[in-house]
Amino acid sequence: MSWLLANLDMVLSLTLDHIWLSVVPIVLGFLLAVPIGAIANRYHLVRGTLVTASGILYAVPSLALFVLLPSIIGTQILDPLNVIIALTLYAVALMVRTTADALADVEPDVIQSAKAMGYSTWGRLVRVELPLSGPVLLAGMRVVAVSTVSLVSVGALIGVNSLGYLFIDGFQRNFPLEILVGIIGTVVIALVFDGLLVLMGRFLLPWSRITRTNGRLIVVQDDPVVINP
Amino acid sequence: MNNWLDALAWLVDPENLTGPGGVPARTVEHLGYTLLTLVIAAAIALPIGYLIGHTGRGRGLAVAVSGGFRALPTLGLVTVLALLMGLGILAPLTALVILAIPPLLAGAYAGVGAVERSTIDSARAVGMTEWQVFAQVELPLSLPLAISGLRSATLQVIATWTVAAILPVGGLGRFMLDGLPVRNYAEVLGGAIVVILLALVIDAVLAGTQRIVIPRGVKALRLASKRMHA
């Protein structure tokens, strides 16, 4: 406890690093994946390619991706950008599949009705199909958020600071408490993000309350776990 | 571009292809660790998962526990257990078994959960015992999701064993974590390429298995259940 008090500044600053490194990939991942998922849902040929590509991307171990990126995009090995880009890629890989599946699950009758009411393709996507897919997208984003927060700490192995630094430092100093502080901090960030997403869901998708549990189970089934360290 | 040539040269250097620290030996180690982790995790997770799926009890708890475990940072779990349990294989093995349980568990109970209720009721109606209902109906029909859980767990275990090379253990993570501090990027990149290839090959093998073991008729059911979820 006294260690935590003495090092509070460092822990807080690492926490802020950790939050920053997770928020960017989570938000970017969503913004990129939804249009790509919509394209995947519309064109079947593209869908197969995109789903396969996400599957392959998803299988790449995070540490390997972190050290590979500098040679692909020309960043420095210590650049936090490597972690941000790698985690964004994972988020996109997961959410493209989720978005495409969610859009494909919209009842054909509903789509026919929207067409009959005169919605354009684009208007139908934004005003009908995406809102109806909301609960599944939200469930996907909860998985993305929690696993991103957990993965950020692996970046500490390539020298990108986050709460993961406490794991390595604590390990080298033989000081389990420091590691525990890091674990608790990471889990708390993950829970706060998850809670925020649930709140946003309540606010933005008031019609989804009944299917919410159901939505979560769908993702658990389709892709049981997303922690890909 | 130079980096890639260096990595390639590193990969074909005979010195890196032989002996206990060579690529083949490390790959075998990595596969061995992964298999051991999965066998132990499956021995714990599958009976519990199928019990939850068969009885329908404890599902909420299992979902909550799986979700909570997902938030645990793997690197933190690996390092703290190493300090508490000592260096050696046992600490990372324990950490990885803990991390591999949720996807296997979720695959098992979700797999049974996805079986049509009427199919199970019919099995009972024709006089099957509870064991027969499980072994001849629920188990085969659960395979698509159960193996998808196994795929997730496998990818995660392969990935986390590379991270676990922060401890003095073998496996393919050695190349990356030994090369980084001495700036031997050819070794780092070479190691990364090998572990990525390993993960892709194993995932492809499991994807193939998933297709082969699915009994006829399940594909139709899968489509039906997918429609149901909408």
PDB file of N, CA, C and O in Angstrom, chain A residues 38-65:
ATOM      1  N   ALA A  38     -20.378  -3.117 -43.801  1.00  0.00           N
ATOM      2  CA  ALA A  38     -21.543  -2.864 -44.652  1.00  0.00           C
ATOM      3  C   ALA A  38     -21.227  -3.253 -46.090  1.00  0.00           C
ATOM      4  O   ALA A  38     -22.060  -3.854 -46.777  1.00  0.00           O
ATOM      5  N   ILE A  39     -20.018  -2.935 -46.549  1.00  0.00           N
ATOM      6  CA  ILE A  39     -19.610  -3.330 -47.904  1.00  0.00           C
ATOM      7  C   ILE A  39     -19.574  -4.854 -48.007  1.00  0.00           C
ATOM      8  O   ILE A  39     -20.076  -5.444 -48.962  1.00  0.00           O
ATOM      9  N   ALA A  40     -19.015  -5.500 -46.970  1.00  0.00           N
ATOM     10  CA  ALA A  40     -18.923  -6.963 -46.960  1.00  0.00           C
ATOM     11  C   ALA A  40     -20.313  -7.581 -47.056  1.00  0.00           C
ATOM     12  O   ALA A  40     -20.513  -8.607 -47.697  1.00  0.00           O
ATOM     13  N   ASN A  41     -21.279  -6.951 -46.383  1.00  0.00           N
ATOM     14  CA  ASN A  41     -22.624  -7.507 -46.383  1.00  0.00           C
ATOM     15  C   ASN A  41     -23.293  -7.335 -47.747  1.00  0.00           C
ATOM     16  O   ASN A  41     -24.110  -8.148 -48.152  1.00  0.00           O
ATOM     17  N   ARG A  42     -22.920  -6.260 -48.440  1.00  0.00           N
ATOM     18  CA  ARG A  42     -23.603  -5.960 -49.705  1.00  0.00           C
ATOM     19  C   ARG A  42     -23.066  -6.818 -50.853  1.00  0.00           C
ATOM     20  O   ARG A  42     -23.819  -7.326 -51.657  1.00  0.00           O
ATOM     21  N   TYR A  43     -21.751  -6.975 -50.913  1.00  0.00           N
ATOM     22  CA  TYR A  43     -21.149  -7.691 -52.049  1.00  0.00           C
ATOM     23  C   TYR A  43     -20.587  -9.021 -51.576  1.00  0.00           C
ATOM     24  O   TYR A  43     -19.640  -9.053 -50.793  1.00  0.00           O
ATOM     25  N   HIS A  44     -21.178 -10.104 -52.084  1.00  0.00           N
ATOM     26  CA  HIS A  44     -20.827 -11.404 -51.522  1.00  0.00           C
ATOM     27  C   HIS A  44     -19.391 -11.821 -51.789  1.00  0.00           C
ATOM     28  O   HIS A  44     -18.757 -12.455 -50.971  1.00  0.00           O
ATOM     29  N   LEU A  45     -18.885 -11.420 -52.951  1.00  0.00           N
ATOM     30  CA  LEU A  45     -17.515 -11.774 -53.288  1.00  0.00           C
ATOM     31  C   LEU A  45     -16.553 -11.118 -52.302  1.00  0.00           C
ATOM     32  O   LEU A  45     -15.638 -11.742 -51.774  1.00  0.00           O
ATOM     33  N   VAL A  46     -16.810  -9.825 -52.038  1.00  0.00           N
ATOM     34  CA  VAL A  46     -15.966  -9.078 -51.110  1.00  0.00           C
ATOM     35  C   VAL A  46     -16.083  -9.677 -49.726  1.00  0.00           C
ATOM     36  O   VAL A  46     -15.117  -9.747 -48.970  1.00  0.00           O
ATOM     37  N   ARG A  47     -17.276 -10.135 -49.395  1.00  0.00           N
ATOM     38  CA  ARG A  47     -17.518 -10.658 -48.062  1.00  0.00           C
ATOM     39  C   ARG A  47     -16.567 -11.810 -47.736  1.00  0.00           C
ATOM     40  O   ARG A  47     -15.914 -11.810 -46.703  1.00  0.00           O
ATOM     41  N   GLY A  48     -16.470 -12.771 -48.672  1.00  0.00           N
ATOM     42  CA  GLY A  48     -15.602 -13.917 -48.432  1.00  0.00           C
ATOM     43  C   GLY A  48     -14.168 -13.475 -48.196  1.00  0.00           C
ATOM     44  O   GLY A  48     -13.515 -13.906 -47.242  1.00  0.00           O
ATOM     45  N   THR A  49     -13.702 -12.566 -49.063  1.00  0.00           N
ATOM     46  CA  THR A  49     -12.328 -12.087 -48.943  1.00  0.00           C
ATOM     47  C   THR A  49     -12.109 -11.381 -47.605  1.00  0.00           C
ATOM     48  O   THR A  49     -11.133 -11.631 -46.904  1.00  0.00           O
ATOM     49  N   LEU A  50     -13.042 -10.491 -47.261  1.00  0.00           N
ATOM     50  CA  LEU A  50     -12.875  -9.715 -46.033  1.00  0.00           C
ATOM     51  C   LEU A  50     -12.940 -10.602 -44.792  1.00  0.00           C
ATOM     52  O   LEU A  50     -12.175 -10.423 -43.848  1.00  0.00           O
ATOM     53  N   VAL A  51     -13.860 -11.566 -44.822  1.00  0.00           N
ATOM     54  CA  VAL A  51     -13.989 -12.445 -43.655  1.00  0.00           C
ATOM     55  C   VAL A  51     -12.731 -13.300 -43.499  1.00  0.00           C
ATOM     56  O   VAL A  51     -12.203 -13.471 -42.392  1.00  0.00           O
ATOM     57  N   THR A  52     -12.214 -13.805 -44.629  1.00  0.00           N
ATOM     58  CA  THR A  52     -10.975 -14.584 -44.559  1.00  0.00           C
ATOM     59  C   THR A  52      -9.826 -13.713 -44.062  1.00  0.00           C
ATOM     60  O   THR A  52      -9.041 -14.118 -43.194  1.00  0.00           O
ATOM     61  N   ALA A  53      -9.738 -12.483 -44.617  1.00  0.00           N
ATOM     62  CA  ALA A  53      -8.651 -11.592 -44.213  1.00  0.00           C
ATOM     63  C   ALA A  53      -8.730 -11.285 -42.719  1.00  0.00           C
ATOM     64  O   ALA A  53      -7.707 -11.300 -42.021  1.00  0.00           O
ATOM     65  N   SER A  54      -9.947 -11.027 -42.213  1.00  0.00           N
ATOM     66  CA  SER A  54     -10.045 -10.748 -40.771  1.00  0.00           C
ATOM     67  C   SER A  54      -9.649 -11.963 -39.966  1.00  0.00           C
ATOM     68  O   SER A  54      -9.018 -11.835 -38.916  1.00  0.00           O
ATOM     69  N   GLY A  55     -10.036 -13.156 -40.450  1.00  0.00           N
ATOM     70  CA  GLY A  55      -9.685 -14.374 -39.730  1.00  0.00           C
ATOM     71  C   GLY A  55      -8.165 -14.530 -39.633  1.00  0.00           C
ATOM     72  O   GLY A  55      -7.632 -14.854 -38.571  1.00  0.00           O
ATOM     73  N   ILE A  56      -7.485 -14.254 -40.736  1.00  0.00           N
ATOM     74  CA  ILE A  56      -6.020 -14.394 -40.759  1.00  0.00           C
ATOM     75  C   ILE A  56      -5.379 -13.363 -39.840  1.00  0.00           C
ATOM     76  O   ILE A  56      -4.543 -13.674 -38.994  1.00  0.00           O
ATOM     77  N   LEU A  57      -5.837 -12.110 -39.964  1.00  0.00           N
ATOM     78  CA  LEU A  57      -5.303 -11.031 -39.140  1.00  0.00           C
ATOM     79  C   LEU A  57      -5.474 -11.366 -37.666  1.00  0.00           C
ATOM     80  O   LEU A  57      -4.588 -11.169 -36.835  1.00  0.00           O
ATOM     81  N   TYR A  58      -6.664 -11.915 -37.396  1.00  0.00           N
ATOM     82  CA  TYR A  58      -7.020 -12.203 -36.035  1.00  0.00           C
ATOM     83  C   TYR A  58      -6.140 -13.285 -35.421  1.00  0.00           C
ATOM     84  O   TYR A  58      -5.928 -13.330 -34.219  1.00  0.00           O
ATOM     85  N   ALA A  59      -5.609 -14.169 -36.294  1.00  0.00           N
ATOM     86  CA  ALA A  59      -4.808 -15.289 -35.794  1.00  0.00           C
ATOM     87  C   ALA A  59      -3.370 -14.875 -35.485  1.00  0.00           C
ATOM     88  O   ALA A  59      -2.634 -15.606 -34.843  1.00  0.00           O
ATOM     89  N   VAL A  60      -2.977 -13.685 -35.939  1.00  0.00           N
ATOM     90  CA  VAL A  60      -1.590 -13.255 -35.727  1.00  0.00           C
ATOM     91  C   VAL A  60      -1.380 -12.866 -34.261  1.00  0.00           C
ATOM     92  O   VAL A  60      -2.083 -12.015 -33.745  1.00  0.00           O
ATOM     93  N   PRO A  61      -0.423 -13.502 -33.589  1.00  0.00           N
ATOM     94  CA  PRO A  61      -0.171 -13.161 -32.179  1.00  0.00           C
ATOM     95  C   PRO A  61       0.256 -11.695 -32.042  1.00  0.00           C
ATOM     96  O   PRO A  61       0.992 -11.176 -32.877  1.00  0.00           O
ATOM     97  N   SER A  62      -0.222 -11.035 -30.989  1.00  0.00           N
ATOM     98  CA  SER A  62      -0.038  -9.589 -30.882  1.00  0.00           C
ATOM     99  C   SER A  62       1.431  -9.189 -30.801  1.00  0.00           C
ATOM    100  O   SER A  62       1.854  -8.241 -31.453  1.00  0.00           O
ATOM    101  N   LEU A  63       2.221  -9.932 -30.019  1.00  0.00           N
ATOM    102  CA  LEU A  63       3.633  -9.563 -29.889  1.00  0.00           C
ATOM    103  C   LEU A  63       4.309  -9.597 -31.262  1.00  0.00           C
ATOM    104  O   LEU A  63       5.087  -8.699 -31.616  1.00  0.00           O
ATOM    105  N   ALA A  64       3.967 -10.634 -32.054  1.00  0.00           N
ATOM    106  CA  ALA A  64       4.541 -10.753 -33.391  1.00  0.00           C
ATOM    107  C   ALA A  64       4.109  -9.579 -34.266  1.00  0.00           C
ATOM    108  O   ALA A  64       4.920  -9.013 -35.002  1.00  0.00           O
ATOM    109  N   LEU A  65       2.844  -9.172 -34.157  1.00  0.00           N
ATOM    110  CA  LEU A  65       2.362  -8.046 -34.956  1.00  0.00           C
ATOM    111  C   LEU A  65       3.053  -6.745 -34.534  1.00  0.00           C
ATOM    112  O   LEU A  65       3.436  -5.929 -35.378  1.00  0.00           O
TER     113      LEU A  65
END
